[in-house]
Coordinates of C-alpha atoms and ligand atoms in Angstrom, one line a residue:
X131 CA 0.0 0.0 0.0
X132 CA 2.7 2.4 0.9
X133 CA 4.4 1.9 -2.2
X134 CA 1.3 3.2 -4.6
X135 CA 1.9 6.7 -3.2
X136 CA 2.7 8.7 -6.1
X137 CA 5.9 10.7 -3.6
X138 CA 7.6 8.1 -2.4
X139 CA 10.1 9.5 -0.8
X140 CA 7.8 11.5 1.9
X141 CA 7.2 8.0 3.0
X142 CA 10.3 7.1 3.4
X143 CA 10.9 10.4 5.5
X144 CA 7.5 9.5 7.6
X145 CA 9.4 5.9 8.6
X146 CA 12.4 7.4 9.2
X147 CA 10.9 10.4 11.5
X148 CA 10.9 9.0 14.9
X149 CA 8.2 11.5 16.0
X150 CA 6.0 10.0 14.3
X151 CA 4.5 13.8 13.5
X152 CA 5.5 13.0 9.1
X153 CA 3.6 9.8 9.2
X154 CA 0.7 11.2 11.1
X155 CA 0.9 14.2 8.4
X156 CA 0.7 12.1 5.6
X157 CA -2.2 9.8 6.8
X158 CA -3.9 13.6 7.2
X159 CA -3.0 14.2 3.8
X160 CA -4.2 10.4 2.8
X161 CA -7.4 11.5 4.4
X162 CA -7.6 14.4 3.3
X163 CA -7.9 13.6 -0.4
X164 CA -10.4 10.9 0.4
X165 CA -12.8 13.6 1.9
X166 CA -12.5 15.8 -0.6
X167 CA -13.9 13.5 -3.1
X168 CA -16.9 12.9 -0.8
X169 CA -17.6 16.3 -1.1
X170 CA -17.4 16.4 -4.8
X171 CA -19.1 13.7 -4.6
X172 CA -21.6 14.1 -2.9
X173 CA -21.8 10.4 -1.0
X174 CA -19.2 8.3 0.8
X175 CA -17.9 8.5 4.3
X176 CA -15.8 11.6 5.8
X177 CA -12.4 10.1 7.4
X178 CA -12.6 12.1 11.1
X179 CA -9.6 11.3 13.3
X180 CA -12.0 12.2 16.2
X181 CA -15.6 11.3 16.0
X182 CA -18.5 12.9 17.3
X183 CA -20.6 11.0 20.0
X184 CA -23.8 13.2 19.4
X185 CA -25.4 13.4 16.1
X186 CA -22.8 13.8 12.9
X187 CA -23.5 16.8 10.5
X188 CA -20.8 16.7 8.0
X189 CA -21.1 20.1 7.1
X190 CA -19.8 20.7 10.1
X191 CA -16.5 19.2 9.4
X192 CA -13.8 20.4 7.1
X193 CA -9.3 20.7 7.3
X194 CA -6.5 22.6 9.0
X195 CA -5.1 24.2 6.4
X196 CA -2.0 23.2 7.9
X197 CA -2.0 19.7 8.6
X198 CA -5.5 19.1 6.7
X199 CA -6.4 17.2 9.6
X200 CA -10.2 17.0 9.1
X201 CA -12.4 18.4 12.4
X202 CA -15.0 20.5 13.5
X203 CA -15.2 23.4 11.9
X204 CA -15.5 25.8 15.2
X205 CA -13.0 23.9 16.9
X206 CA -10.4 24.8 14.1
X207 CA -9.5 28.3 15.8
X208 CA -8.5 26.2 19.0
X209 CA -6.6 23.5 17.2
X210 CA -4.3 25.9 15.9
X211 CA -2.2 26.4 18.7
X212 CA -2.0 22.1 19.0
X213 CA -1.7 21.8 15.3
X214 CA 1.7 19.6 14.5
X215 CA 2.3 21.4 11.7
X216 CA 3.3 24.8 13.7
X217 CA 3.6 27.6 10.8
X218 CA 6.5 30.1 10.7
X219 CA 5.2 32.4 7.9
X220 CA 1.5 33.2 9.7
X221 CA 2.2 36.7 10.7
X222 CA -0.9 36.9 13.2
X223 CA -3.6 34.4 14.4
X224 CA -6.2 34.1 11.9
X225 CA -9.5 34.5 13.0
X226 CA -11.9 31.6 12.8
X227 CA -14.4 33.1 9.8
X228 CA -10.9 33.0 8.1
X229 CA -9.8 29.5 9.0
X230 CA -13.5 28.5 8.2
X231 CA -12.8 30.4 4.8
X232 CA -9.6 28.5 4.1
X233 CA -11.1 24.9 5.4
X234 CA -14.3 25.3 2.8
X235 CA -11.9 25.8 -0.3
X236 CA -9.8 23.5 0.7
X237 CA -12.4 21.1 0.8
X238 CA -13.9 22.2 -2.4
X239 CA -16.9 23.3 -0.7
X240 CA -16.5 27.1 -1.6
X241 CA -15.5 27.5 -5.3
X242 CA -15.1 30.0 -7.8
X243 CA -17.7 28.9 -9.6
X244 CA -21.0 30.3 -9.0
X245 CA -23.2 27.3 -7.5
X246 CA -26.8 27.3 -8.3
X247 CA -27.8 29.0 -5.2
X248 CA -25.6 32.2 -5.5
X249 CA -27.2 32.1 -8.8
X250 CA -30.8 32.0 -8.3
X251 CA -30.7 34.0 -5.5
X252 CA -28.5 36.5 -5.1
X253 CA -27.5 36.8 -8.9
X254 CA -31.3 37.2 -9.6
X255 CA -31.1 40.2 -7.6
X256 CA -28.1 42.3 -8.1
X257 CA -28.7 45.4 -10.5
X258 CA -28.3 44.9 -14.3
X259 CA -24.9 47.6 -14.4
X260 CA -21.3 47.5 -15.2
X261 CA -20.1 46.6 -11.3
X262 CA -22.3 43.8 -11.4
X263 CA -21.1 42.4 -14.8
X264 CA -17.5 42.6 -12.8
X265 CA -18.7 41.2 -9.5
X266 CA -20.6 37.9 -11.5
X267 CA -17.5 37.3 -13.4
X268 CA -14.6 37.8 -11.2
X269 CA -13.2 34.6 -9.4
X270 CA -13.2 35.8 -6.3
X271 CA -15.5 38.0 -6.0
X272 CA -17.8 34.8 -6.6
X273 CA -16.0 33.2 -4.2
X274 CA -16.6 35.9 -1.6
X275 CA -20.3 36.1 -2.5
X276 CA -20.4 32.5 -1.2
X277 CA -18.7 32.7 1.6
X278 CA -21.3 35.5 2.7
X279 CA -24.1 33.6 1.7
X280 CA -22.9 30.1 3.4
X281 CA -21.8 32.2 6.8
X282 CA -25.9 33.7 6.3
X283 CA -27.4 30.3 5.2
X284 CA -30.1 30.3 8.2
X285 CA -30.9 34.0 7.2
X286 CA -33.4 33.3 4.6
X287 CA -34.5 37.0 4.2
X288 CA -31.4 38.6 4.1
X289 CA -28.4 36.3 2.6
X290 CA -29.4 37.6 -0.5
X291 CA -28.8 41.4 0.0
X292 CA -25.4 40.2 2.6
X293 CA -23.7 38.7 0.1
X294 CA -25.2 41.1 -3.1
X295 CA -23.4 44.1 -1.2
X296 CA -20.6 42.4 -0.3
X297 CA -20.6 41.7 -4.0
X298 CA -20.8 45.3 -5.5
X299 CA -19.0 46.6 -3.2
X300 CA -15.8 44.3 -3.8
X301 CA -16.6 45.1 -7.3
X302 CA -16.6 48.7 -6.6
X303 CA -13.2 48.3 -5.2
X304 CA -11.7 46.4 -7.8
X305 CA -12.7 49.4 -10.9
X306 CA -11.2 51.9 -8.1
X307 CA -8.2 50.6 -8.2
X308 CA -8.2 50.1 -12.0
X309 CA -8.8 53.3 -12.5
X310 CA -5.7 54.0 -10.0
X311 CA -3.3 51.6 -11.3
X312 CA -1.4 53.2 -13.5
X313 CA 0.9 50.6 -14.7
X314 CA -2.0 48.7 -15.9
X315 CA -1.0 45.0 -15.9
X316 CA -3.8 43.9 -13.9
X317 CA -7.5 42.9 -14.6
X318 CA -8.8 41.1 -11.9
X319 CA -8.5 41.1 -8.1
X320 CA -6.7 38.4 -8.4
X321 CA -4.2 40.3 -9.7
X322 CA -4.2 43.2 -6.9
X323 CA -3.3 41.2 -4.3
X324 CA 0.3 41.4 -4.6
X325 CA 2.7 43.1 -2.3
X326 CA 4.0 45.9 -5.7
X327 CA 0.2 47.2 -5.6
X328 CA -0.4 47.6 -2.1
X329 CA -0.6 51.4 -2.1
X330 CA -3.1 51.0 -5.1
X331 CA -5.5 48.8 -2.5
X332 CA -5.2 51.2 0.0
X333 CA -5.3 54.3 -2.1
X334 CA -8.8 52.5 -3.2
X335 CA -10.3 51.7 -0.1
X336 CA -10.6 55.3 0.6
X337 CA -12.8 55.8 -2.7
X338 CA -15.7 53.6 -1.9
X339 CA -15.6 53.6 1.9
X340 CA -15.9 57.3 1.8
X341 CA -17.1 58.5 -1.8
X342 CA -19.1 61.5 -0.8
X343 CA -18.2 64.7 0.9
X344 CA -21.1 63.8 3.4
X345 CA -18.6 61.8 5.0
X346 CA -16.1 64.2 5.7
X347 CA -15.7 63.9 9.4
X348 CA -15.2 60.7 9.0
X349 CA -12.4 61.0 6.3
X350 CA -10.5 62.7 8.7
X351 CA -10.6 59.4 10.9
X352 CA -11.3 56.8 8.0
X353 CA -12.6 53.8 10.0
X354 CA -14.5 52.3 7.3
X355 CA -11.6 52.5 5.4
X356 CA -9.6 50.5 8.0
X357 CA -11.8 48.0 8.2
X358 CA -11.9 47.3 4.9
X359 CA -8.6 45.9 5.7
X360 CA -10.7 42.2 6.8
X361 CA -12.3 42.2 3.7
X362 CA -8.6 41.9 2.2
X363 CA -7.2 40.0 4.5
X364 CA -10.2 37.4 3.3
X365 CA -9.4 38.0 0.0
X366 CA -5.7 37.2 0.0
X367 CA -6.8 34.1 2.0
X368 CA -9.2 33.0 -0.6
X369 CA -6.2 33.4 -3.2
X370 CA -3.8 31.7 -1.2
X371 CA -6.1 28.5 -0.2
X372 CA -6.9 28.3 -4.3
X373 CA -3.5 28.3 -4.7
X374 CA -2.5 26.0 -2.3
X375 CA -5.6 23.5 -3.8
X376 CA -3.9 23.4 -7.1
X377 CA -1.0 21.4 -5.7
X378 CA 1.3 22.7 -8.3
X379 CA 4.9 23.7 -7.2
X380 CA 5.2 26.8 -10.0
X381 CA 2.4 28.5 -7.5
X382 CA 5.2 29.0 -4.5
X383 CA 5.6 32.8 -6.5
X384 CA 1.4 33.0 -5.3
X385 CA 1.9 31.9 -2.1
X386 CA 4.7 33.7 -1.6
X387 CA 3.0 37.0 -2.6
X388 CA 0.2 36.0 -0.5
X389 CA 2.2 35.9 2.8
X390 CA 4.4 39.1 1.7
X391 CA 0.8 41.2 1.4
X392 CA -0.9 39.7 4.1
X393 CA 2.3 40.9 6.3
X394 CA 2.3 44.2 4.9
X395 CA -1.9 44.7 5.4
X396 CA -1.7 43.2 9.0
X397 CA 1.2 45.7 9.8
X398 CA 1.0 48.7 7.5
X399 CA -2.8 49.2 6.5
X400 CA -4.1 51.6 9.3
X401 CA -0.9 54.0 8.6
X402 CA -1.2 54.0 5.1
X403 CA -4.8 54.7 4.8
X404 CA -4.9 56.9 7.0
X405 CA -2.2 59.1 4.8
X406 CA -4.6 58.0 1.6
X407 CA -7.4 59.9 3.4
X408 CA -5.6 63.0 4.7
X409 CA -4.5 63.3 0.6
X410 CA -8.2 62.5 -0.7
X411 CA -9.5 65.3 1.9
X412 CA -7.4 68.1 0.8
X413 CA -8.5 67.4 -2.6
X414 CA -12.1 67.3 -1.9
X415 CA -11.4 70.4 -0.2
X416 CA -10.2 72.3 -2.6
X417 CA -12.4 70.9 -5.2
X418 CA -16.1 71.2 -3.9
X419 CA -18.0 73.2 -0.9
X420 CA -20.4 71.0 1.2
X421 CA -23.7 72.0 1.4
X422 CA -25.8 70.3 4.2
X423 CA -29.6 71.0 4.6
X424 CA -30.9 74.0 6.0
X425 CA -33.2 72.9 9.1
X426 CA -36.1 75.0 8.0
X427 CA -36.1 72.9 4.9
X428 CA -36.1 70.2 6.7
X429 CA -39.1 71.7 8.7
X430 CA -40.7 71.9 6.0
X431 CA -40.6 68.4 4.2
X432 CA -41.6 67.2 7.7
X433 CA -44.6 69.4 7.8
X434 CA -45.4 68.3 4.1
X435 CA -45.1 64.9 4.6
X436 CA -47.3 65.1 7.7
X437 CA -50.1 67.3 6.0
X438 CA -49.9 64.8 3.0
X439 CA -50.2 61.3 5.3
X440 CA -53.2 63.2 6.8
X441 CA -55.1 63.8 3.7
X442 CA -54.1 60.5 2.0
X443 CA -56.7 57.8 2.6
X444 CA -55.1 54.3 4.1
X445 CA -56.8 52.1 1.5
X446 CA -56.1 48.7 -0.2
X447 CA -56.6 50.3 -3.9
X448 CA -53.1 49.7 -4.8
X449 CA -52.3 53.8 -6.1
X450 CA -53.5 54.8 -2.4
X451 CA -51.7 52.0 -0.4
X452 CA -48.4 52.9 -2.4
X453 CA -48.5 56.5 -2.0
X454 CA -49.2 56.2 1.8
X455 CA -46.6 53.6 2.2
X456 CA -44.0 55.8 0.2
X457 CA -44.6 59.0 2.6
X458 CA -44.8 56.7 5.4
X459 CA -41.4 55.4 4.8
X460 CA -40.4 59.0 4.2
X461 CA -41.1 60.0 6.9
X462 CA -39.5 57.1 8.7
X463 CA -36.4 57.5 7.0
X464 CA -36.1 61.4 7.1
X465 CA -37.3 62.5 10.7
X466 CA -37.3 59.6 12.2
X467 CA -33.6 58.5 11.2
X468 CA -34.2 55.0 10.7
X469 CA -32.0 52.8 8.7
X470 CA -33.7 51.4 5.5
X471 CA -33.0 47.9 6.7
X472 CA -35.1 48.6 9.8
X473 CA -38.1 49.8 7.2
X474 CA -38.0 46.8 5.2
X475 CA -39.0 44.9 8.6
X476 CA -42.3 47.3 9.5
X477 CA -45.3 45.6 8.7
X478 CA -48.3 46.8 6.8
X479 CA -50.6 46.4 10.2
X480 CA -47.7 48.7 12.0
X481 CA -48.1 51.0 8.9
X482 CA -51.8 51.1 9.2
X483 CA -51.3 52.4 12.9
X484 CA -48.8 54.9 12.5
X485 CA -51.1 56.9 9.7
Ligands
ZN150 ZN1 -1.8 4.7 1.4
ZN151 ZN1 -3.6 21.5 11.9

């Protein structure tokens, strides 16, 4: 049996290894394979080194990226710090949504390719423009849309929109920064996440977490910005678990690149956007005067709307029900400040009490 594996001489290190950590890593990796063609599969039985006493969900279960030891999946954030294969290049610990993240590509889970659900749902949905062309066709940007909609999967109501958003926006991002790259040898993400064009993803962060001089006060402390920095980090993950899937050993330039970015983001982000922003501002600055809303204006719409959800009758005909729902919401969304999530979750009966 020993002698059918295709690199023989890895078994010949795991016999000589007295540890016994190289033969344990390359039953993992025996494993490993075996499991993944359950899941492309779809049949067969997952090969757990521990199993579960209670009820088995094999959903549940998935590989270290390290050792591709297969296990829980919430347990993977704990087994890091036992995991035999102890990794010098990881700058900082991973969160668990990012060991999830690498475990469901790994596995072959998560893909590239659109399944039918991101499809029918969320596909179905997104706005017929040019960011969504880019978002539908870029490999991970797909990729990203389901990891959104997998993390959101008991959300029936709003996995959609989650992983939409997460969509455009990342597709926002990507024509920011090629529109800021000026060397122009790259087309995808995929190509942007490389340590030469880390000022390029920073410099573009700043344009669609702050596009609008509404948000001036908070371009002078760009926190959305900065926390765009996750987003990337999942990115880069995303392109270094693909990579690592493909087995090939002309993707160590990838892998590399992945490491080198993922050190500079984790270290260097916060600084650098930070310096983006103070730049963008001075330009905005210079280059338009902010007008905000005079309060008697506002007075006025509020005392509009009001007069007007007085005189409309709450009826079912549809042009009446639409036009009491529309200043309702209005008025919701305008005086009352509420977020347009929080409207899409008031009932007709509660709308019915409040005219
Ligand atoms: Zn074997
Ligand atoms: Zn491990």
């Amino acid at each position: 049996m020993i002698s059918k594996h295709k690199k023989e001489h890895s078994v010949e290190t795991a016999l000589k290894d007295k540890t016994g950590i190289a033969m344990s890593l390359l039953r993992s990796k025996g494993d490993d394979k075996h499991n993944n063609k359950v899941v492309a599969e779809g049949h067969g039985c997952l090969l757990i080194s521990r199993r579960p006493t209670k009820e088995f969900d094999s959903e549940q279960y998935g590989p270290c990226v390290h050792c591709r030891d297969w296990m829980l999946k919430s347990t993977l954030k704990r087994h890091q710090s036992k995991c035999i294969v102890q990794c010098v290049v990881d700058v900082s610990p991973l969160t668990k949504r990012n060991l999830i993240l690498q475990s469901d590509i790994l596995s072959g889970r998560l893909q590239t390719k659109a399944s039918s659900l991101l499809q029918n749902e969320v596909f179905a949905i997104m706005t017929a423009d040019k960011v969504t062309e880019i978002a539908q066709k870029d490999l991970l940007i797909v990729a990203l849309g389901e990891s959104w909609l997998r993390r959101n999967i008991d959300n029936k109501l709003k996995r959609k929109y989650y992983a939409s958003q997460r969509m455009r926006l990342t597709a926002r991002y990507l024509i920011a920064m090629l529109e800021e790259d000026t060397a122009c040898d790259a087309k995808s993400l995929w190509d942007f996440l490389v340590p030469r064009k880390f000022d390029c993803l920073a410099k573009a962060a700043i344009t669609v977490a702050m596009p609008t001089m509404e948000d001036e006060e908070e371009l002078k402390s760009p926190s959305n910005a900065i926390k765009l920095k996750y987003d990337v980090i999942r990115l880069v993950n995303a392109k270094w678990c693909i990579t690592l899937k493909e087995e090939n050993d002309l993707n160590n330039g990838t892998i590399n690149d992945c490491q080198g970015l993922m050190k500079l983001i984790q270290t260097e982000w916060p600084e650098k956007v930070t310096r983006f922003a103070r730049m963008v501002l001075a330009q905005r600055q210079r280059e338009v005067k902010q007008h905000i809303p005079a309060p008697d204006d506002i007075k006025l719409l509020n005392e509009h709307l009001t007069a007007e959800l007085k005189t409309t009758p709450m009826r079912k005909e549809l042009p009446d029900f639409l036009r009491a729902v529309k200043l309702a919401q209005t008025k919701l969304q305008v005086y009352n400040k509420r977020r347009s999530g929080e409207i899409d979750a008031v009932r007709y009966i509660s709308l019915s009490l409040l005219t």
